């Protein structure tokens, strides 16, 4: 149920955003990545994150999303590297700090 609500919410935001601009932004690709991840298309989610990072390599949201995808795939080391990159870009990112703590908890990495 959460995935369906998330899908409709992000779809609505894409539709509204599409009327305002034609060129895709960093946030568009991050949002698309979230949808792909929710439906199990991890490869598509990673590709969208790469596109977002290419547009704006200093936006931590794309790194956090890519880390979440890697984390869900079981790539703990890759996820931690992306979470750390997000924290370097924005040390005040509460989302990045929360996600890194949750990832370490999931994988019993308490160091």
Tab-separated table of C-alpha atoms in Angstrom, residues 20-86:
chain	number	residue	atom	x	y	z
A	20	UNK	CA	6.552	24.130	-15.369
A	21	UNK	CA	9.637	22.853	-17.159
A	22	UNK	CA	10.634	20.549	-19.966
A	23	UNK	CA	14.252	19.840	-19.028
A	24	UNK	CA	14.688	17.218	-16.321
A	25	UNK	CA	16.317	18.372	-13.123
A	26	UNK	CA	18.366	16.588	-10.527
A	27	UNK	CA	15.288	16.180	-8.328
A	28	UNK	CA	13.307	14.674	-11.215
A	29	UNK	CA	15.837	11.881	-11.558
A	30	UNK	CA	16.027	11.321	-7.802
A	31	UNK	CA	12.227	11.054	-7.680
A	32	UNK	CA	12.204	8.655	-10.623
A	33	UNK	CA	14.846	6.587	-8.860
A	34	UNK	CA	12.632	6.346	-5.772
A	35	UNK	CA	9.778	5.043	-7.909
A	36	UNK	CA	12.019	2.517	-9.661
A	37	UNK	CA	13.337	1.299	-6.319
A	38	UNK	CA	9.813	0.950	-4.931
A	39	UNK	CA	8.919	-1.318	-7.848
A	40	UNK	CA	12.115	-3.369	-7.607
A	41	UNK	CA	13.867	-1.902	-10.663
A	42	UNK	CA	17.197	-1.399	-8.922
A	43	UNK	CA	19.211	-1.058	-12.126
A	44	UNK	CA	16.881	1.691	-13.367
A	45	UNK	CA	17.067	3.373	-9.960
A	46	UNK	CA	20.865	3.391	-10.072
A	47	UNK	CA	20.872	4.769	-13.629
A	48	UNK	CA	18.566	7.619	-12.581
A	49	UNK	CA	20.850	8.417	-9.640
A	50	UNK	CA	23.835	8.544	-11.980
A	51	UNK	CA	21.944	10.997	-14.212
A	52	UNK	CA	21.082	13.162	-11.194
A	53	UNK	CA	24.703	13.169	-10.052
A	54	UNK	CA	25.850	14.074	-13.551
A	55	UNK	CA	23.516	17.110	-13.534
A	56	UNK	CA	24.575	18.236	-10.059
A	57	UNK	CA	27.462	16.347	-8.429
A	58	UNK	CA	27.129	18.466	-5.266
A	59	UNK	CA	23.534	17.541	-4.373
A	60	UNK	CA	23.621	15.059	-1.524
A	61	UNK	CA	20.076	13.782	-2.177
A	62	UNK	CA	21.221	11.829	-5.242
A	63	UNK	CA	24.009	10.180	-3.240
A	64	UNK	CA	21.636	9.297	-0.399
A	65	UNK	CA	19.157	7.764	-2.848
A	66	UNK	CA	21.890	5.806	-4.644
A	67	UNK	CA	23.121	4.587	-1.254
A	68	UNK	CA	19.597	3.485	-0.315
A	69	UNK	CA	19.349	1.453	-3.527
A	70	UNK	CA	22.753	-0.138	-2.930
A	71	UNK	CA	21.812	-0.824	0.684
A	72	UNK	CA	18.609	-2.557	-0.364
A	73	UNK	CA	20.621	-4.701	-2.773
A	74	UNK	CA	22.929	-5.759	0.074
A	75	UNK	CA	25.908	-3.701	-1.123
A	76	UNK	CA	26.756	-2.369	2.335
A	77	UNK	CA	30.209	-1.020	1.446
A	78	UNK	CA	28.926	0.827	-1.621
A	79	UNK	CA	26.047	2.269	0.378
A	80	UNK	CA	28.351	3.504	3.144
A	81	UNK	CA	30.628	5.160	0.569
A	82	UNK	CA	27.659	7.060	-0.916
A	83	UNK	CA	26.274	8.006	2.507
A	84	UNK	CA	29.716	9.325	3.467
A	85	UNK	CA	29.906	11.321	0.218
A	86	UNK	CA	26.510	12.866	1.021
